[in-house]
Structure formats: C-alpha cells, structure tokens
PDB file of C-alpha atoms in Angstrom:
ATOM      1  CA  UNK S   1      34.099 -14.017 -12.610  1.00  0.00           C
ATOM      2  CA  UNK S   2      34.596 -13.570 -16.643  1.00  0.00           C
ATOM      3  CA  UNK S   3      38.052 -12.499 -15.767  1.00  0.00           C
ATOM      4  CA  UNK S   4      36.835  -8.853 -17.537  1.00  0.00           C
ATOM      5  CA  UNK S   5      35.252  -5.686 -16.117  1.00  0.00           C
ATOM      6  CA  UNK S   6      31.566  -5.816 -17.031  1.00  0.00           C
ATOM      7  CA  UNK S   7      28.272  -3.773 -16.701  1.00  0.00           C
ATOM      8  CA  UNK S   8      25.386  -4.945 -15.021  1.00  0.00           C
ATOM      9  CA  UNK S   9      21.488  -3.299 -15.657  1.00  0.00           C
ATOM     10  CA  UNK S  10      20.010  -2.544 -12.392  1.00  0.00           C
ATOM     11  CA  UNK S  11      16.719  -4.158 -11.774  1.00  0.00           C
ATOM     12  CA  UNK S  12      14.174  -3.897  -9.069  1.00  0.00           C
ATOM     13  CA  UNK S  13      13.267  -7.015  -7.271  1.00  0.00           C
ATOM     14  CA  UNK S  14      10.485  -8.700  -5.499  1.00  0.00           C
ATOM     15  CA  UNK S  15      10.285 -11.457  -3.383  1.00  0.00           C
ATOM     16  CA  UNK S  16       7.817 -13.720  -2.098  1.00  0.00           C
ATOM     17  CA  UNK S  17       9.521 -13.493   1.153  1.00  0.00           C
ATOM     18  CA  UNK S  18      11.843 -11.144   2.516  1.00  0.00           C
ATOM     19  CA  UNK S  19      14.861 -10.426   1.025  1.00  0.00           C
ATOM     20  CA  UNK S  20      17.328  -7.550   1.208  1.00  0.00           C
ATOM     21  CA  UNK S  21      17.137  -5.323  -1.469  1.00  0.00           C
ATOM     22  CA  UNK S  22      19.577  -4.972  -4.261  1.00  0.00           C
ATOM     23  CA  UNK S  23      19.834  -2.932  -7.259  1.00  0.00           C
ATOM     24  CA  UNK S  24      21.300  -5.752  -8.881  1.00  0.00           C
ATOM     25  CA  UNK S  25      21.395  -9.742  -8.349  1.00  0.00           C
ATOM     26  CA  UNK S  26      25.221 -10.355  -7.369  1.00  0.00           C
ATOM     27  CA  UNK S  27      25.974 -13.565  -8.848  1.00  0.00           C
ATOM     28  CA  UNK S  28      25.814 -15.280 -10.858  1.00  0.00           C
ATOM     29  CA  UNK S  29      24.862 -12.414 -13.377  1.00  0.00           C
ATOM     30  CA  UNK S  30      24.479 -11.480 -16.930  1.00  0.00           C
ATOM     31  CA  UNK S  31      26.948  -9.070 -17.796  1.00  0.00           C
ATOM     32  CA  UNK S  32      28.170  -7.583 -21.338  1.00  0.00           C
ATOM     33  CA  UNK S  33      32.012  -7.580 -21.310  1.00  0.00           C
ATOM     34  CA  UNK S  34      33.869  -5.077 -22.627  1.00  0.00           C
ATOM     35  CA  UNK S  35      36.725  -7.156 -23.524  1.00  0.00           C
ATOM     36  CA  UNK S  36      36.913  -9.396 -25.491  1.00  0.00           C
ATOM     37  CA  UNK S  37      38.934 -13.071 -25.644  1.00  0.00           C
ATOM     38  CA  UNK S  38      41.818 -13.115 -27.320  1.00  0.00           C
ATOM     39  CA  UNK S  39      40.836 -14.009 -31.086  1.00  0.00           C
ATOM     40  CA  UNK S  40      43.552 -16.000 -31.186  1.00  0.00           C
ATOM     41  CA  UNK S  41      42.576 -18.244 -28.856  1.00  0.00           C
ATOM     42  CA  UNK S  42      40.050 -20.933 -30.019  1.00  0.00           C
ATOM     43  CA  UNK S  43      39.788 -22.902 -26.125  1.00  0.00           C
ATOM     44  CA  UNK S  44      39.094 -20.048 -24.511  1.00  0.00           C
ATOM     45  CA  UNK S  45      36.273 -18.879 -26.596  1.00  0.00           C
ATOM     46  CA  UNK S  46      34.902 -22.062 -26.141  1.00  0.00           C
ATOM     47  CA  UNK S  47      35.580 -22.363 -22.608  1.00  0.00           C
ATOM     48  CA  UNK S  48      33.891 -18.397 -21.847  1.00  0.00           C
ATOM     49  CA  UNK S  49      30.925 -19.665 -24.057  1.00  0.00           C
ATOM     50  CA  UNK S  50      30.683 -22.829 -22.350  1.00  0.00           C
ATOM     51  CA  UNK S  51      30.959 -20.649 -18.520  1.00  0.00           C
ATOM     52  CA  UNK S  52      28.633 -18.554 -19.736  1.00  0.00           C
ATOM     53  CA  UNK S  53      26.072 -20.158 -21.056  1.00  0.00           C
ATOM     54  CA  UNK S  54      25.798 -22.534 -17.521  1.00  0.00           C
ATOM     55  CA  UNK S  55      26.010 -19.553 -15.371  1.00  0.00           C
ATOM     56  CA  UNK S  56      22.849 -18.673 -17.556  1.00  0.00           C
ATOM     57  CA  UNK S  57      21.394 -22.064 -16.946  1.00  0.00           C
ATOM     58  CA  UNK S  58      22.074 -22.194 -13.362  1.00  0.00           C
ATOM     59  CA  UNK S  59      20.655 -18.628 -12.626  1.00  0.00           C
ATOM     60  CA  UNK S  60      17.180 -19.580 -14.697  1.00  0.00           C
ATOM     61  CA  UNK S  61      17.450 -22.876 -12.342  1.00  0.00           C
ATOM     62  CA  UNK S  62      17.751 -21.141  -9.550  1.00  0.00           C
ATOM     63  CA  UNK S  63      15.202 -18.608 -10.180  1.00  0.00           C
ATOM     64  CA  UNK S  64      12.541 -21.626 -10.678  1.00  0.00           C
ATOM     65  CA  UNK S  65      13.426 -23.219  -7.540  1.00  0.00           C
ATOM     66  CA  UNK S  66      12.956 -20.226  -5.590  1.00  0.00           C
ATOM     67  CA  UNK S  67       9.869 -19.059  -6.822  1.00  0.00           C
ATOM     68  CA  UNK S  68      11.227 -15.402  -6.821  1.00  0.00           C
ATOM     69  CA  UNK S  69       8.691 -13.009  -8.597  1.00  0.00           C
ATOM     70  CA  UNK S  70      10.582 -10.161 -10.242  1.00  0.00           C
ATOM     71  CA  UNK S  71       9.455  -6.287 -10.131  1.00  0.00           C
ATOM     72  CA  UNK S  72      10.656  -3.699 -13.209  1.00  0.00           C
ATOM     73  CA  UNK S  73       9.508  -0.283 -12.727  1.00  0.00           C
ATOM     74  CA  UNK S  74      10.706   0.090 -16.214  1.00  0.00           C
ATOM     75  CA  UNK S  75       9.726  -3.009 -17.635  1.00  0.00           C
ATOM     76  CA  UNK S  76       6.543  -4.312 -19.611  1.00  0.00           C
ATOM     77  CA  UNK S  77       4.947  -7.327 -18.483  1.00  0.00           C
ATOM     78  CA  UNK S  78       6.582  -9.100 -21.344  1.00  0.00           C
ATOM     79  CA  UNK S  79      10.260  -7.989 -20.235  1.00  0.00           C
ATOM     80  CA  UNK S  80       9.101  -8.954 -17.400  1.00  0.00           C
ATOM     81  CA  UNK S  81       8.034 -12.827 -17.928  1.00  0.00           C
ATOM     82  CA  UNK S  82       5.130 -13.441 -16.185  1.00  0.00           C
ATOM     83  CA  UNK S  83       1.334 -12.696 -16.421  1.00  0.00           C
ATOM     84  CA  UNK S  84       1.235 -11.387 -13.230  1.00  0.00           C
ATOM     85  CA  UNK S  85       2.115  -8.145 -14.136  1.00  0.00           C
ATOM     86  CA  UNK S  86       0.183  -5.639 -15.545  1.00  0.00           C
ATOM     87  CA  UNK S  87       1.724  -2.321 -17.136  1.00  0.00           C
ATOM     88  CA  UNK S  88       0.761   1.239 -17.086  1.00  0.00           C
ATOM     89  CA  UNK S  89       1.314   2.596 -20.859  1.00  0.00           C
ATOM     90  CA  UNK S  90       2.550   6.131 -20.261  1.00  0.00           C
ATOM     91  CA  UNK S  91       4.962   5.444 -17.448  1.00  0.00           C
ATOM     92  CA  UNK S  92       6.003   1.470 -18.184  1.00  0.00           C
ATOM     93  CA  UNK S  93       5.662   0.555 -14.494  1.00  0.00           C
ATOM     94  CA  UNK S  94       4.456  -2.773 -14.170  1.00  0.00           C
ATOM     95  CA  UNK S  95       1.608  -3.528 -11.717  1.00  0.00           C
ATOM     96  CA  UNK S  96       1.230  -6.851  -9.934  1.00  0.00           C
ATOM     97  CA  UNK S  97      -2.546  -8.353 -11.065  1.00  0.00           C
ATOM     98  CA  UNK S  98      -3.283  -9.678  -7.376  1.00  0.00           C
ATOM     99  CA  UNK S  99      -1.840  -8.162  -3.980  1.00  0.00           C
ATOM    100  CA  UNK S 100      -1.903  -9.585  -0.248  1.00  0.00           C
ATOM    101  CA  UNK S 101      -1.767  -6.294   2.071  1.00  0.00           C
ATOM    102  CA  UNK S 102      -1.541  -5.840   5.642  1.00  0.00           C
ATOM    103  CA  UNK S 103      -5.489  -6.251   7.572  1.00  0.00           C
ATOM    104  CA  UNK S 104      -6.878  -7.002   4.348  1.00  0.00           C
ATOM    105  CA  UNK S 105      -9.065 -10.181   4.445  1.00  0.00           C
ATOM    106  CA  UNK S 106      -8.238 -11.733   0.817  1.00  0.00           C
ATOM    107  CA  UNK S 107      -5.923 -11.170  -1.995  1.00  0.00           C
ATOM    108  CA  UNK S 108      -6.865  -8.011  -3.719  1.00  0.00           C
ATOM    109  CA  UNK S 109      -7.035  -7.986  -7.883  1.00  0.00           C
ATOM    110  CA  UNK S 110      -6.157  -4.761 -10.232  1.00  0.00           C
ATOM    111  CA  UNK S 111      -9.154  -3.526 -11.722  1.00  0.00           C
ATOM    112  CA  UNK S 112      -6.921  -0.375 -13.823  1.00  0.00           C
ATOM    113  CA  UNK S 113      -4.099   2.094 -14.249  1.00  0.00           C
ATOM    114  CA  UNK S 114      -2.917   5.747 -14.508  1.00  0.00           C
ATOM    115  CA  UNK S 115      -0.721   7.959 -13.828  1.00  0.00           C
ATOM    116  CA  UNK S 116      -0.819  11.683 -12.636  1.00  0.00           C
ATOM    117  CA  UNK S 117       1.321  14.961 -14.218  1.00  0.00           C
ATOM    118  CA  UNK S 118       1.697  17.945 -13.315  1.00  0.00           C
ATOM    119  CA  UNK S 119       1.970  21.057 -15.430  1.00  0.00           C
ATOM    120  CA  UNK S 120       5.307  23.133 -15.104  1.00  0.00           C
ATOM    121  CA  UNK S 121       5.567  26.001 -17.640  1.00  0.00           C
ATOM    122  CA  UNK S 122       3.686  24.603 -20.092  1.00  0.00           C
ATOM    123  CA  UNK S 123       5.333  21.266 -19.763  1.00  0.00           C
ATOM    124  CA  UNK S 124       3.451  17.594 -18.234  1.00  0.00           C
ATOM    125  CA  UNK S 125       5.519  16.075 -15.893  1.00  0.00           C
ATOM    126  CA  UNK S 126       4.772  12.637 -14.730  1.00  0.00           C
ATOM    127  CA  UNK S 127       4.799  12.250 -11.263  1.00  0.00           C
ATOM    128  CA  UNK S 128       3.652   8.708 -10.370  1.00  0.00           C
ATOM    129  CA  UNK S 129       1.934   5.754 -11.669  1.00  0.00           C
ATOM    130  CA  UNK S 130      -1.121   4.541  -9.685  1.00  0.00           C
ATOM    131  CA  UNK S 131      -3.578   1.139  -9.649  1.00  0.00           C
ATOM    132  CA  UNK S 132      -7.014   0.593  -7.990  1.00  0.00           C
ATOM    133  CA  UNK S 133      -6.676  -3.021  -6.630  1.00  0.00           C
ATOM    134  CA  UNK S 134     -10.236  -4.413  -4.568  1.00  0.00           C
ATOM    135  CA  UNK S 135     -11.725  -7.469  -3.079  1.00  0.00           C
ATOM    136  CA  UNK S 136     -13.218  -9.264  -6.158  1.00  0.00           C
ATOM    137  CA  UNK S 137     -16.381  -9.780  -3.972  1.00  0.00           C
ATOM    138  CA  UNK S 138     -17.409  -6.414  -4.993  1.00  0.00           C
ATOM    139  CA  UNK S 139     -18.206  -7.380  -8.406  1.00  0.00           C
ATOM    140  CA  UNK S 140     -21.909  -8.426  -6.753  1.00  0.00           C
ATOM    141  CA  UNK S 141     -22.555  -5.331  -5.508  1.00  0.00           C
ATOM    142  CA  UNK S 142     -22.465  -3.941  -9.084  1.00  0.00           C
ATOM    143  CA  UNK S 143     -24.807  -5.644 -10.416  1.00  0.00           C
ATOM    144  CA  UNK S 144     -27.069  -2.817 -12.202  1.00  0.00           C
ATOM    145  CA  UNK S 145     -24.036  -2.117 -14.313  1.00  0.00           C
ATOM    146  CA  UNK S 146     -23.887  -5.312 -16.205  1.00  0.00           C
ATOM    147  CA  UNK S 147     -23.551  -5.233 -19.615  1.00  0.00           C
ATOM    148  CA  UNK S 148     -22.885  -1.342 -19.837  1.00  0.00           C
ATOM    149  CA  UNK S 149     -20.431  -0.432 -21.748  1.00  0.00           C
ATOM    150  CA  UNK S 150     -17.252   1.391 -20.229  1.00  0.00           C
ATOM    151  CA  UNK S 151     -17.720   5.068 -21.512  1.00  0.00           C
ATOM    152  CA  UNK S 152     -21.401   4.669 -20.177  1.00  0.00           C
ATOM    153  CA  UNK S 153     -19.138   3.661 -16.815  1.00  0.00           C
ATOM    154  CA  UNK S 154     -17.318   6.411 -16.300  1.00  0.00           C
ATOM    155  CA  UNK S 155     -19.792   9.169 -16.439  1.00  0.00           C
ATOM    156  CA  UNK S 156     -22.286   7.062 -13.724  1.00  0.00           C
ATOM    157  CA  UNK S 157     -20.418   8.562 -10.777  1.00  0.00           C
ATOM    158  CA  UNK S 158     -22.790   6.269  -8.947  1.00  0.00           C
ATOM    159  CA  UNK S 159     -20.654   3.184  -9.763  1.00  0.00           C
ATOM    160  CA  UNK S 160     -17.563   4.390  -8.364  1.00  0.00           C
ATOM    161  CA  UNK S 161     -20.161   5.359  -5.053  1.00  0.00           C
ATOM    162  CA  UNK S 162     -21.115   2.091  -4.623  1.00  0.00           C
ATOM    163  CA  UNK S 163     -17.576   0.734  -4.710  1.00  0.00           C
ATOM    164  CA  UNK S 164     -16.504   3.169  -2.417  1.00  0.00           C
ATOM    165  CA  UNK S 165     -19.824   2.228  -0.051  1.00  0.00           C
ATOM    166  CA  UNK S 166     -19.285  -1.473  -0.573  1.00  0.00           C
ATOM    167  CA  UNK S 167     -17.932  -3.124   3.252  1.00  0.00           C
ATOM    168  CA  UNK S 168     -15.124  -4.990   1.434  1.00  0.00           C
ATOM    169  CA  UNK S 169     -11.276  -3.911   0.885  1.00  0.00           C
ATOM    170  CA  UNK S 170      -9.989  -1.603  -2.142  1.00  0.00           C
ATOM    171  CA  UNK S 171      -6.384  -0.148  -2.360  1.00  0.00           C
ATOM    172  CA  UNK S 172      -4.994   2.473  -4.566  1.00  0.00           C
ATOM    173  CA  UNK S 173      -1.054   2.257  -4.858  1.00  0.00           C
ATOM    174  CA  UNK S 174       0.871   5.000  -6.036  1.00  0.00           C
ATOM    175  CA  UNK S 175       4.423   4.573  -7.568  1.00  0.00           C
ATOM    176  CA  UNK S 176       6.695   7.153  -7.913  1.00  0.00           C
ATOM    177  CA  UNK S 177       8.772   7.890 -11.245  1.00  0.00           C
ATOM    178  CA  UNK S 178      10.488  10.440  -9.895  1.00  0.00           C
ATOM    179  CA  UNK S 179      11.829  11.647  -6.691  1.00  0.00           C
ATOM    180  CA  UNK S 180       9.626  13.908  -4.320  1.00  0.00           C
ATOM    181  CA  UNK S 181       9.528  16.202  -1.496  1.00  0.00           C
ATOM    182  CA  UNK S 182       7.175  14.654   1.808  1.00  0.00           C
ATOM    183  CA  UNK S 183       6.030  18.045   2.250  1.00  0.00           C
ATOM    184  CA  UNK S 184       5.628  18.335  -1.544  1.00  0.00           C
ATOM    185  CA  UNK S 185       3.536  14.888  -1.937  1.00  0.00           C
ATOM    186  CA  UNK S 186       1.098  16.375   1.130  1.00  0.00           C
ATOM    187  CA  UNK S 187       0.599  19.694  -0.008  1.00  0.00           C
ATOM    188  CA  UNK S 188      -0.550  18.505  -3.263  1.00  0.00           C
ATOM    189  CA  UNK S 189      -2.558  15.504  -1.743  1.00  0.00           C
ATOM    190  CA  UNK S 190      -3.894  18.051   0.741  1.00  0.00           C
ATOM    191  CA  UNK S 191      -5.181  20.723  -1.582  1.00  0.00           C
ATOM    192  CA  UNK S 192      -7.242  18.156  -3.678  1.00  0.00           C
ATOM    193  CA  UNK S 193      -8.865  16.727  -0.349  1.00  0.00           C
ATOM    194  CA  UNK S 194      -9.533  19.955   1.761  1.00  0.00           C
ATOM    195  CA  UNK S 195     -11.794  21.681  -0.372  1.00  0.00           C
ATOM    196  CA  UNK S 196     -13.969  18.262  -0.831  1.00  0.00           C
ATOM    197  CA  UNK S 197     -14.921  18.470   3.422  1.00  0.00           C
ATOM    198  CA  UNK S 198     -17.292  21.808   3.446  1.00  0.00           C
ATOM    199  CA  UNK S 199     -17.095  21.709   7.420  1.00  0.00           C
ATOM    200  CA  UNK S 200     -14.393  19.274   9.059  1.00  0.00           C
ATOM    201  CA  UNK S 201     -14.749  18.081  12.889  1.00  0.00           C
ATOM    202  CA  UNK S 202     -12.532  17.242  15.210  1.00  0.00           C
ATOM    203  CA  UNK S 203     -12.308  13.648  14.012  1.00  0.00           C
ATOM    204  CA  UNK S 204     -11.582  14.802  10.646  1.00  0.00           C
ATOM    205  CA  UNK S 205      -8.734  17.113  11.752  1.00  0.00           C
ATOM    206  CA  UNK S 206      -7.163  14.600  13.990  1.00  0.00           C
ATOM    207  CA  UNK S 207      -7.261  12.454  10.533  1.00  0.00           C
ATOM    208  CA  UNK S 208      -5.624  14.931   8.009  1.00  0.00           C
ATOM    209  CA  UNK S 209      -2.926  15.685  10.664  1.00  0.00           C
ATOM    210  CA  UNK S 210      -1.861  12.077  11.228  1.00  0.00           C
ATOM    211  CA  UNK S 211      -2.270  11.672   7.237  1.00  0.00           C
ATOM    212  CA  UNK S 212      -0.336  14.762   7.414  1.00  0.00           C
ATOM    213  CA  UNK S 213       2.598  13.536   9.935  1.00  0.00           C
ATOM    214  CA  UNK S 214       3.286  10.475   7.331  1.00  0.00           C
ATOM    215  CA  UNK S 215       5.108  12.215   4.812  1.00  0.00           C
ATOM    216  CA  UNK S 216       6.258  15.989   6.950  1.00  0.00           C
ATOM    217  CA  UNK S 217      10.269  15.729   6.278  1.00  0.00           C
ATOM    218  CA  UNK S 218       9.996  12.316   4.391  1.00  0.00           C
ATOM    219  CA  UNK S 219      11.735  12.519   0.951  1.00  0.00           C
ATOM    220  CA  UNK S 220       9.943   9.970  -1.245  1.00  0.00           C
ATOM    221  CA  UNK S 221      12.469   8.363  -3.719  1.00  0.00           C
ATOM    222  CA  UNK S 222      11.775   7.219  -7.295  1.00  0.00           C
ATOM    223  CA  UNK S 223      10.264   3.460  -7.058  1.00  0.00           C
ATOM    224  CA  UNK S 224       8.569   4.102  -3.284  1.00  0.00           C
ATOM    225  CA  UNK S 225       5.607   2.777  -2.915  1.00  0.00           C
ATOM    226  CA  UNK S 226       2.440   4.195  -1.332  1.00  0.00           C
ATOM    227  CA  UNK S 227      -0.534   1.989  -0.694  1.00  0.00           C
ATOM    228  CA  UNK S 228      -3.842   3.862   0.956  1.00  0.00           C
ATOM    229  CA  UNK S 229      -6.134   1.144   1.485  1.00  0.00           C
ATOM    230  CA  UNK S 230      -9.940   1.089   2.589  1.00  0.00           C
ATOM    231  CA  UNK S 231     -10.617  -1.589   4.889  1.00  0.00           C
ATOM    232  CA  UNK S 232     -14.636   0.049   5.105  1.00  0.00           C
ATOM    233  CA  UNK S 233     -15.916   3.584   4.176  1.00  0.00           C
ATOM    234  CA  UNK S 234     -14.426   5.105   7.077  1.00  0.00           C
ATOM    235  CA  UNK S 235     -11.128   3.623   8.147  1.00  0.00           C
ATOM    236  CA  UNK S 236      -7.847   3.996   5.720  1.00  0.00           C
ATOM    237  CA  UNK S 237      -4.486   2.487   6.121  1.00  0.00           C
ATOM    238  CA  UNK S 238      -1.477   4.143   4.694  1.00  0.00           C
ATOM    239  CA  UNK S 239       1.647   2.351   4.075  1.00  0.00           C
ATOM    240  CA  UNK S 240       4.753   3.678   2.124  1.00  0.00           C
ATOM    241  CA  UNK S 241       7.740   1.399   1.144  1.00  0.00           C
ATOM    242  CA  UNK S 242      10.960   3.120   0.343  1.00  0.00           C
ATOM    243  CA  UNK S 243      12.505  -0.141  -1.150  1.00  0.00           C
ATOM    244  CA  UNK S 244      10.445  -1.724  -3.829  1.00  0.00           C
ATOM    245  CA  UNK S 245       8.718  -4.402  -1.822  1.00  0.00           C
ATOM    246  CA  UNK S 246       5.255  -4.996  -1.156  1.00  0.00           C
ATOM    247  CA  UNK S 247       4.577  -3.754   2.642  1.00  0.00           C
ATOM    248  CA  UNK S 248       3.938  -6.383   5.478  1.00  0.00           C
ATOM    249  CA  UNK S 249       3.188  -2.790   8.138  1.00  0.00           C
ATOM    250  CA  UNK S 250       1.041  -0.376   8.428  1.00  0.00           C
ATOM    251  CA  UNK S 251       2.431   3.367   9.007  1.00  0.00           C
ATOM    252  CA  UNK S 252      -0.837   5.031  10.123  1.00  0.00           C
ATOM    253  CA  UNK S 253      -4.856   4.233  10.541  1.00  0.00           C
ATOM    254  CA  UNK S 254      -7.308   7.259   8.924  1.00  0.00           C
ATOM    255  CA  UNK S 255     -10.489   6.740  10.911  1.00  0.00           C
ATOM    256  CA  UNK S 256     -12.986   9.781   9.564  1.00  0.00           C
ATOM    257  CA  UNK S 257     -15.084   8.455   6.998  1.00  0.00           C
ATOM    258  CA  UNK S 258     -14.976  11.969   5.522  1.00  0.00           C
ATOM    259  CA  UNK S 259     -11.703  12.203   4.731  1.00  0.00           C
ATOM    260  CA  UNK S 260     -11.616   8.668   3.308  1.00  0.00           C
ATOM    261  CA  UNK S 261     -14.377   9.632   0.871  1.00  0.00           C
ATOM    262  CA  UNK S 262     -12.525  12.849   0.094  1.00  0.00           C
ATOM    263  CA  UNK S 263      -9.565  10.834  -0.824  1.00  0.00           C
ATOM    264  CA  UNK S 264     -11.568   8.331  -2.813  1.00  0.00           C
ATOM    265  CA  UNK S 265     -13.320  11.198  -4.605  1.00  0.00           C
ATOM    266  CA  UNK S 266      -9.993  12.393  -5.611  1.00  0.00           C
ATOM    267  CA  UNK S 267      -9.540  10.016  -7.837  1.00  0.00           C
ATOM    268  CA  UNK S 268     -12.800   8.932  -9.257  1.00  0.00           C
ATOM    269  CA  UNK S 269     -14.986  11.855  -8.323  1.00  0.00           C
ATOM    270  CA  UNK S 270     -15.730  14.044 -11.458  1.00  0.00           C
ATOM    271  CA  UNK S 271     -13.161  16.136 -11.085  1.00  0.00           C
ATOM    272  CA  UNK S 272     -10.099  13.253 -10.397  1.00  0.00           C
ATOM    273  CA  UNK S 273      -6.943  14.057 -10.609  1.00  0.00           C
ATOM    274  CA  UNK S 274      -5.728  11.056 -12.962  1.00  0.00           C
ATOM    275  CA  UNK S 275      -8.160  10.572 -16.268  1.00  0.00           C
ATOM    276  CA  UNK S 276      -6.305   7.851 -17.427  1.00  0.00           C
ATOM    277  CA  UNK S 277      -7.084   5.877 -13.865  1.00  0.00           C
ATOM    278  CA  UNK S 278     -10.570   6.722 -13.759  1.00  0.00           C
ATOM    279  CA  UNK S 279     -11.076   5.463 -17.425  1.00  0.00           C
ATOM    280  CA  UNK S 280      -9.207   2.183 -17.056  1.00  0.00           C
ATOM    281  CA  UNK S 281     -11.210   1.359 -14.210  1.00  0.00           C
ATOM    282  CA  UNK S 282     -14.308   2.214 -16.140  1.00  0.00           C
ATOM    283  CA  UNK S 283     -12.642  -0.633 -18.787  1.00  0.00           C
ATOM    284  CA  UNK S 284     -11.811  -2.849 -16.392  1.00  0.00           C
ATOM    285  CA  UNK S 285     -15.566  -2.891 -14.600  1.00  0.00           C
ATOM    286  CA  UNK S 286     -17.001  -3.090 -17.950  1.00  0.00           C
ATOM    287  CA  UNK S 287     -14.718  -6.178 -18.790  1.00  0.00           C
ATOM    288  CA  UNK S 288     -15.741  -7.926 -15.499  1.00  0.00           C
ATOM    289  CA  UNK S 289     -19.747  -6.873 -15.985  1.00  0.00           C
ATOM    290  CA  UNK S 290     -20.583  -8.395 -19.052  1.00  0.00           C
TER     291      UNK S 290
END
C-alpha cells in the first residue's frame, strides 16, 4: 500500500457482533515504514503524507460508523479510548465495565480486579487476570453495609455470603497472560475446591467431573477467556473462549450448589486465592454503599 515493507502491532479485537478474529486489522492500517521517500523528492513526500494521513482519517471514520469496541490485553483503558474499559494494574489487561453473557437476565457491571501468581522457586509468576462482574440489583441486598468503609469490607466474610446467596447473576472471568496446560488449569482449580466439600455426594461428583471434562487435554492459550457464571447459588455455567471474544455458548452447566459455593469461596472466602481481587471488590462495594 505505502509501496514499503512495514510493521504492524498486533492488537486484540472485539466486536459488537461477530467478526473473525485477527491479530491485526488488514487495511487500511497504521504501519511504521522502514524506508523512507527519497529526500530528494519533495511530491512524493507530500503525496505519502497526504495518503497517509486519509488512510488515518478513513480508518477513524470507519471505526465510528461501525461501532466496533476494541479489546487490548496489553493496553490501559486510556490506550485503549473508551471508558468502557477498566484495567487490572499488575497485569495491564483491560476489563470491559458492563458484560451481556449467555442465560444471564441483564447486563452484568465489574465490581473489581486481580490477578493470581504462582510461586516457582522463589519467583511470582502471573498466571491470569480475573474480574467479579454481577447483576447491579444486588446492591439492595447489601444494605447493612452502607457506609462501611472497604477494609471494614473485606474482613465481614458475611458480605461476600450474601452476594453469593443473593438469586441474581454474578460472573468471575479469568484471562490468561500466559499459556496453560487444561490439565494444569484443573488440577490447580481442583485442589483449592476439593478440600472446601468435607463429604461430596453423588451430585457433587457428577459436578467436579463435568467441571473436570472442560479443560482434560484443552491447552488454554494466552488471551482465552474463562467466564464461570452463577445464574443462583447452585447452578454455574462455564464458558471458555479461545479467541478474544466475549462468548455467545455455554460449554457446560455445574448444578451442585456445593461445588458452586466451593468455587465462590475460592476466591472471596478467607483464604482466596487472589488478594488483590478480594480487596478491589471490597473497594468497589464500598464505592457503591455509601
């Protein structure tokens, strides 16, 4: 197009509708040329300015006119140009604010953000980036907590109870920044939920194994998305999407309410595996409970 090999950044995108994914948006494109006009030639610096500067135009144009909203897992929400983005400090992935997910009844807002390491000879490794998103109706089930203040939050386990016990929608998704075993992802997922059901039934075993059959010889890429979502205290919905988009399926119903709460308890029980999660939650209930 520029008549010059260039280099393009790869970005992540997200549509309103859907799109095939692309690690980069083909044309027309931003690109940094690595050679450059002849110096000698006055018209055609004018004339690649000129080109370039309305292939710029037209692509902003075009962008408006399609409504496309844009996902960075390496971008912060200013990079990113919109308010409807919310980013996760340690690993930059940017969070959309409000969510529409498969058999939920309304949009779903983010209430906070972590992300979870693990420990590998001494060294923290990060291994995903994860937001609680829930129906904003559950704001007036909370109403003893008004006006406390967000450290008082997060050590009343009794809040994050009555969230969990509240009959309206709440969905935790988990972002990988880097790539991961299936098996891995379970075993991990699986040793912080066993221990937390003292004596599991049949219902509960019939759960964990179809939790279980999700991810068995799935390798999870860098960038997949995992969204376990409680429609009520005792049926979960797990979707994972590979490519970067939001998921319009379902890959498997949980129905045991005991593994749900185990899962739940995971994360905001007083032993969760993500601090940083638990206390931005805490923040964001205490903004939203004044």
């Amino acid at each position: 197009m520029f008549g010059a090999e260039a280099n393009c950044t790869p970005i992540w995108v997200q549509a309103q509708f859907p799109i095939a994914s692309r690690n980069c948006i083909s044309k027309p494109r931003t690109c940094f040329l690595k050679n450059k006009p002849n110096p000698s030639s006055k018209l055609g610096e004018t004339q690649n300015s000129f080109a370039l500067s309305h292939s710029i135009s037209d692509l902003t144009l075009q962008r408006r006119k399609k409504n496309y909203t844009y996902f960075s897992l390496n971008a912060s929400a200013a990079s990113v140009g919109s308010a409807e983005y919310a980013e996760e400090p340690a690993t930059k992935v940017a969070f959309q604010t409000t969510l529409s997910l498969p058999s939920c009844s309304s949009s779903l807002s983010l209430l906070g953000t972590g992300f979870r390491e693990k420990v590998f000879a001494i060294i923290g490794v990060k291994v995903y980036a994860v937001g609680l998103y829930v129906n904003p109706s559950v704001f007036s089930k909370l109403d003893s907590w008004n006006g406390r203040s967000a450290a008082e939050i997060q050590e009343d386990s009794s809040v994050f109870s009555s969230i969990f016990q509240a009959p309206l929608e709440k969905s935790l998704q988990i972002v990988l920044v880097r790539d991961v075993d299936g098996k891995t992802f379970w075993d991990a997922l699986d040793d912080a939920i066993s221990p937390r059901i003292k004596s599991p039934t049949p219902v509960d075993e019939t759960a964990l194994f179809t939790f279980h059959s999700i991810f068995q010889g799935r390798p999870l890429k860098k960038g997949t998305f995992i969204f376990l979502t409680w429609l009520d205290p005792s049926k979960m919905l797990v979707s994972v999407s590979s490519d970067g988009l939001i998921p319009s399926s379902v890959d498997a119903t949980i129905e045991s309410e005991h593994v749900a709460s185990a899962l739940f308890d995971v994360f905001f029980g007083e032993a969760p595996v993500s601090l940083s999660l638990k206390a931005s939650v805490a923040n964001g209930l205490a903004t939203n409970l004044k």
